[in-house]
Amino acid sequence: MMRELSADANQQLRFALLGSLQAWRGDTALDLGPVREQGLLVALLLRPGRTVSRQQLLYGVWGAEPPGTGDKVIPVYVHRLRRRLDAQGEASADAVIDTVRGGYRFAPNNAHVDVARLEEIAVEGRSARDSGDLGAAVDAWSTALGLFRGEPLAGIPGPFAEGERLRLMEQRLVLVQDKADCLLRSGRHDEAAGELFSLTTTHPYNQALTALLMRALHAGSRQADALEVYAATRRRLVDEQGAEPGAELRRVHEAVLRGDDTYLLGTDVRRRAERPAEPRQTAPARQQRRARNELPVDVGNFTGRDRELGVLLAPAEPHVVTVRAVDGMAGVGKTALVVRAARALREQYPDGCLFVELHGHREDRAAAEQHRLFRRLLRAVGAGEGEDSEDLDELAASWRAATASLRLLLVLDDASRAEQARPLLPAGSGSMVLVTSRRRLTGLDADRRVSLTPLDLDEAAGLLTRIVGDEGSDRGRAAVRELAALCGRLPLALRIVGARIQDRPWWAVEALVARLTDGEHRLDELTVEDRSVEVAFRISYDQLPAAEQRAFRALGMSPTVRLDRLTLAALLDWTPLDAERTLESLADASLLQRVTADRYRLHDLVAAYARRVAAASPDEAAAARRGVFRLYVRVARRSSDWGISSFPTGPQDPSPFADWEEAATWLDAAGGELLDVIGQAAAAGHVDEACWIAEGLVDHLTRQGRFHECRTALEMLLPVAARAGDRRMDSALHTGLGVMYGLQGRYRQARTHFTEALDISRRAGDPHEQVRAAAGLGTFANLEGRIAESMTHFAEVARLAEALEHDDWLMGSVMTRAGDMHHQLGEYDKAHDRYLEAIARAEKSGSPRLHGKTLLRLGGLQLDLGRPAEAVGTFGKAEDLARRLGDVPLHSAVLGRLATAEAELGNVQAAAELRRRSRAILNEETGTASEIAIRHRLLWHGAVAEDLAGARDFFERGTALPDADANRARISRALDDLGRRRAQRRPDAGEYES
């Protein structure tokens, strides 16, 4: 049941979509406005809790014919919907529609939606059916169907609503079919027939409904009516669609002709009671033999796998041979799982439970020969006829004939390929086959597949504890968990180390933990008698084609745990398409694990084995490392707003990504492993690549507020930068640190690193790095209010301007700062020209952040010139860029300045809403120097707009931010003084503008 958060039922929002769109707050019906706004609301309601972008909303409501204003109409519609839906005086935090980074989101806990209730009841019905409570299932589905008030989303326009309308109508039909099936199974065939007659008239081509109706009529002893329904449906299909009925409907027709109650109704208690039981006819061979049970002993200390076991034990079709396949890496416990499942199922298979080892991955045994397998299976079922034949096809035919009347459970363990297992399938209806393999047997028709992964940590620790006993202390339990983690949670490894430390003192566990911590020798420790993790992996590796073996070795050289096709392509200098095919093949062989649709990873122990085999080919390994580090150089530089021209040395190969957003997304998928990439590059002697990657990542990391990672990377490389062949790196690393500290508002540290970078670049005669360092010093001196010092540094930049011409981003950045100084000096025309030059450079270099920041400054200049209408247009462009970038300080600053422009145009309410949004964005973030400066400006705007309480509250929430101490007391005193003065007179807004 959906939990209602509101304690006041009169304030609870309810939405009904299973008919025409309606909404209520309590008992009051709400006006939802024009149909386009309703379409936008539907696009949010049916994606509960998910962020929906403006473009998704635009296409979902308007399709291929958007309005002339483009996605700018979306915030307008959202604002109107909020006014209609949100309770009077309701806090923004409780709004039904949230504004989030990247778009908007419907908050599902704030409202009751009938579609969500429909899905809940449908799940309840399925659960009741699966547990055998057919009456409860029928009642649940009747309730669910009662929620429909006609055509869902009636009259709502747009592609999204149309798609959801079709989905909901299809869901309604499925519910009807499920309900009818349960009515039949519970003997309520008259009820089922009544509902189905009506529905088959409405849906004359739905063969599933027709089949259900025929079953219901047959159950009511109305075979003639059932056959007439089939004849009428067939005529309609042939005459109007030129097609015969499908296979399922034909099977139902044949079953009605035969009077096959078992097929049509399942076990029919009434009919069985009316007829005397007939002896079951059995084949002569079966009468003379005793059913065999060849299942191995169940493994001791079996742990976990409840979900996977449930899949294997799910009910099977009684009229077919059911095949269920289990795949997974070596040592993951496939055989133990299927043996446990087979033992649970054996009572259902009276003709025998057979276990066949195919030896697809055994070092000490050749793969089982097919002739021998058939002869062994024929003997197991007591069929000697044909056993002596040398013809493989004849043996296969004998096996099918011998099993045609049997109901067997057959376990085929350790298949190397689908072709090895497929001929061994028995022919008897109702038989089941469980197949294990390290490869995913896609060539085998299985109704269920289980891809087995290592145990979770709790299960792994539990298995190890059962083997070695529970020492009982916190120290002992911690050692067991650490040991389980070092074994990669792999059952084979856990059983090996368990056997090694069984019945030994607990210090032996800690000693083994210490030895396993050595990653290079971990595999050596995971061996006991004939069990070896390394041997298990080697067999899988040896069976790979040569190209896949090379790829596997290369993956051992990857600096990150997560892998994709670009990583492998760079390691081997392959095309991405070839790399993708090989990754898929390695995943099918269970030597790689799929993490997402396009990302993979090596299990820890498999990775250790990959590094071991790669070490045998040192030249190949060195080339692979160089290739992957060069990939990270190219991607890091492409992700930077600085543009490729800001990196004059190092690889100039084109990036594999079209723009910075794609590159940034790829880097984000690497998560916190970027530091590992840099550290491994330096440790492997690729110092230049390590420095180039770190330099390229400065903008990417600082843009996301990952200052600690940025500082760690740069400071890690400072001691080794002297070993780099690229002498520019000495200065570049200090410049990166200066940028990072400056963005945090730590100007003293920034000045130290920029000064060091400037001294190094002057001594080296490197004008490009000299300009970058001087521009950094000038920029942050300006921000600290040291205008004269700033101008001195920019004068040095101007003398070296020719060195900037190739670097559009740096030249644009310098132009922006020059515009700032002209603006501060009141030289508005010159400032305007510099800003326009900077914008042109930003567009040329493809630098959206520089573009957005310069537009912010240009809009501020337009405000100072008394042109607020122009400023609104400029700020609008800046906001689009800031939102796309996800740049919180820039977005908040733009909204704040846009509020000022709207206020000057007399749009007081719009200005207040923009200030609220600007504060809301910052409320969700920690503070950088830019954010703190923006907060201070917002305080003054809130105060002079008669919102002293809001300003004070915003100030109090900001006092915990870093670097806020310097201005805390000053702002607090100013707000207190403003409150006292307001009691006497209304203050002049301009007096407090900062």
Tab-separated table of N, CA, C and O in Angstrom, residues 283-286 289 351 354 374 377-387 394-408 425-428 431:
chain	number	residue	atom	x	y	z
A	283	ALA	N	6.103	-48.292	-20.366
A	283	ALA	CA	6.882	-49.052	-21.341
A	283	ALA	C	7.432	-50.309	-20.688
A	283	ALA	O	7.742	-50.331	-19.504
A	284	PRO	N	7.562	-51.395	-21.471
A	284	PRO	CA	8.078	-52.649	-20.901
A	284	PRO	C	9.426	-52.467	-20.232
A	284	PRO	O	9.668	-53.042	-19.179
A	285	ALA	N	10.284	-51.652	-20.844
A	285	ALA	CA	11.621	-51.469	-20.279
A	285	ALA	C	11.538	-50.881	-18.882
A	285	ALA	O	12.305	-51.226	-17.991
A	286	ARG	N	10.570	-49.978	-18.676
A	286	ARG	CA	10.457	-49.329	-17.373
A	286	ARG	C	9.931	-50.305	-16.330
A	286	ARG	O	10.238	-50.194	-15.158
A	289	ARG	N	12.960	-52.296	-14.739
A	289	ARG	CA	14.141	-51.677	-14.163
A	289	ARG	C	13.767	-50.829	-12.957
A	289	ARG	O	12.622	-50.397	-12.808
A	351	ASP	N	11.129	-41.509	-12.983
A	351	ASP	CA	11.862	-42.415	-13.867
A	351	ASP	C	13.374	-42.273	-13.763
A	351	ASP	O	14.114	-42.877	-14.544
A	354	LEU	N	19.588	-38.517	-13.341
A	354	LEU	CA	20.891	-38.879	-13.895
A	354	LEU	C	21.837	-37.695	-13.818
A	354	LEU	O	21.436	-36.541	-13.985
A	374	PHE	N	26.453	-41.354	-24.859
A	374	PHE	CA	25.177	-41.967	-25.233
A	374	PHE	C	25.068	-43.390	-24.680
A	374	PHE	O	24.009	-43.804	-24.175
A	377	LEU	N	24.308	-43.297	-20.977
A	377	LEU	CA	22.935	-42.871	-20.689
A	377	LEU	C	21.924	-43.967	-21.038
A	377	LEU	O	20.948	-44.194	-20.311
A	378	LEU	N	22.151	-44.663	-22.145
A	378	LEU	CA	21.238	-45.746	-22.529
A	378	LEU	C	21.246	-46.856	-21.480
A	378	LEU	O	20.196	-47.411	-21.123
A	379	ARG	N	22.427	-47.179	-20.965
A	379	ARG	CA	22.492	-48.196	-19.912
A	379	ARG	C	21.778	-47.716	-18.649
A	379	ARG	O	21.125	-48.491	-17.939
A	380	ALA	N	21.877	-46.399	-18.375
A	380	ALA	CA	21.272	-45.865	-17.154
A	380	ALA	C	19.757	-45.982	-17.154
A	380	ALA	O	19.137	-46.127	-16.095
A	381	VAL	N	19.135	-45.947	-18.356
A	381	VAL	CA	17.673	-46.069	-18.418
A	381	VAL	C	17.252	-47.490	-18.804
A	381	VAL	O	16.079	-47.728	-19.118
A	382	GLY	N	18.206	-48.426	-18.822
A	382	GLY	CA	17.881	-49.827	-19.082
A	382	GLY	C	17.561	-50.118	-20.525
A	382	GLY	O	16.823	-51.068	-20.820
A	383	ALA	N	18.103	-49.335	-21.465
A	383	ALA	CA	17.825	-49.544	-22.895
A	383	ALA	C	19.110	-50.010	-23.568
A	383	ALA	O	19.955	-49.198	-23.933
A	384	GLY	N	19.261	-51.297	-23.725
A	384	GLY	CA	20.462	-51.810	-24.352
A	384	GLY	C	20.424	-51.769	-25.857
A	384	GLY	O	21.451	-51.843	-26.534
A	385	GLU	N	19.212	-51.670	-26.442
A	385	GLU	CA	19.079	-51.723	-27.899
A	385	GLU	C	19.778	-50.529	-28.537
A	385	GLU	O	19.550	-49.381	-28.168
A	386	GLY	N	20.641	-50.805	-29.492
A	386	GLY	CA	21.342	-49.744	-30.200
A	386	GLY	C	22.596	-49.283	-29.504
A	386	GLY	O	23.325	-48.437	-30.020
A	387	GLU	N	22.911	-49.843	-28.330
A	387	GLU	CA	24.052	-49.361	-27.550
A	387	GLU	C	25.385	-49.627	-28.254
A	387	GLU	O	26.338	-48.868	-28.090
A	394	GLU	N	22.649	-42.715	-34.939
A	394	GLU	CA	21.831	-43.845	-34.497
A	394	GLU	C	21.778	-43.909	-32.972
A	394	GLU	O	20.732	-44.204	-32.383
A	395	LEU	N	22.895	-43.633	-32.332
A	395	LEU	CA	22.905	-43.593	-30.870
A	395	LEU	C	21.966	-42.507	-30.340
A	395	LEU	O	21.232	-42.722	-29.363
A	396	ALA	N	21.997	-41.332	-30.989
A	396	ALA	CA	21.121	-40.237	-30.569
A	396	ALA	C	19.657	-40.627	-30.745
A	396	ALA	O	18.809	-40.341	-29.878
A	397	ALA	N	19.345	-41.299	-31.845
A	397	ALA	CA	17.965	-41.727	-32.079
A	397	ALA	C	17.538	-42.764	-31.036
A	397	ALA	O	16.394	-42.735	-30.547
A	398	SER	N	18.434	-43.660	-30.675
A	398	SER	CA	18.118	-44.664	-29.658
A	398	SER	C	17.838	-43.990	-28.313
A	398	SER	O	16.941	-44.406	-27.562
A	399	TRP	N	18.627	-42.952	-27.985
A	399	TRP	CA	18.428	-42.219	-26.728
A	399	TRP	C	17.054	-41.534	-26.720
A	399	TRP	O	16.326	-41.598	-25.726
A	400	ARG	N	16.679	-40.931	-27.842
A	400	ARG	CA	15.376	-40.268	-27.890
A	400	ARG	C	14.236	-41.285	-27.761
A	400	ARG	O	13.258	-41.052	-27.055
A	401	ALA	N	14.385	-42.393	-28.434
A	401	ALA	CA	13.340	-43.407	-28.361
A	401	ALA	C	13.219	-43.985	-26.953
A	401	ALA	O	12.114	-44.233	-26.453
A	402	ALA	N	14.365	-44.209	-26.305
A	402	ALA	CA	14.355	-44.804	-24.972
A	402	ALA	C	13.740	-43.878	-23.938
A	402	ALA	O	13.198	-44.340	-22.915
A	403	THR	N	13.825	-42.569	-24.160
A	403	THR	CA	13.348	-41.608	-23.151
A	403	THR	C	12.003	-40.987	-23.517
A	403	THR	O	11.491	-40.162	-22.759
A	404	ALA	N	11.413	-41.375	-24.643
A	404	ALA	CA	10.177	-40.733	-25.101
A	404	ALA	C	9.048	-40.911	-24.098
A	404	ALA	O	8.176	-40.043	-23.977
A	405	SER	N	9.022	-42.023	-23.365
A	405	SER	CA	7.934	-42.271	-22.424
A	405	SER	C	8.371	-42.063	-20.974
A	405	SER	O	7.648	-42.415	-20.048
A	406	LEU	N	9.556	-41.497	-20.775
A	406	LEU	CA	10.088	-41.324	-19.422
A	406	LEU	C	10.003	-39.865	-18.971
A	406	LEU	O	10.037	-38.939	-19.788
A	407	ARG	N	9.925	-39.710	-17.676
A	407	ARG	CA	9.999	-38.370	-17.080
A	407	ARG	C	11.252	-38.339	-16.217
A	407	ARG	O	11.271	-38.809	-15.096
A	408	LEU	N	12.309	-37.768	-16.778
A	408	LEU	CA	13.636	-37.811	-16.173
A	408	LEU	C	14.081	-36.441	-15.683
A	408	LEU	O	13.670	-35.400	-16.218
A	425	LEU	N	19.701	-34.166	-24.738
A	425	LEU	CA	18.419	-33.866	-24.107
A	425	LEU	C	17.465	-35.047	-24.297
A	425	LEU	O	17.322	-35.568	-25.399
A	426	PRO	N	16.778	-35.477	-23.229
A	426	PRO	CA	15.810	-36.575	-23.361
A	426	PRO	C	14.573	-36.118	-24.122
A	426	PRO	O	14.338	-34.916	-24.285
A	427	ALA	N	13.762	-37.082	-24.568
A	427	ALA	CA	12.593	-36.758	-25.397
A	427	ALA	C	11.289	-36.798	-24.618
A	427	ALA	O	10.249	-36.379	-25.136
A	428	GLY	N	11.303	-37.278	-23.388
A	428	GLY	CA	10.050	-37.461	-22.658
A	428	GLY	C	9.456	-36.166	-22.157
A	428	GLY	O	10.124	-35.365	-21.507
A	431	SER	N	10.130	-33.957	-18.707
A	431	SER	CA	11.494	-34.124	-18.202
A	431	SER	C	12.146	-32.766	-17.986
A	431	SER	O	11.754	-31.760	-18.587
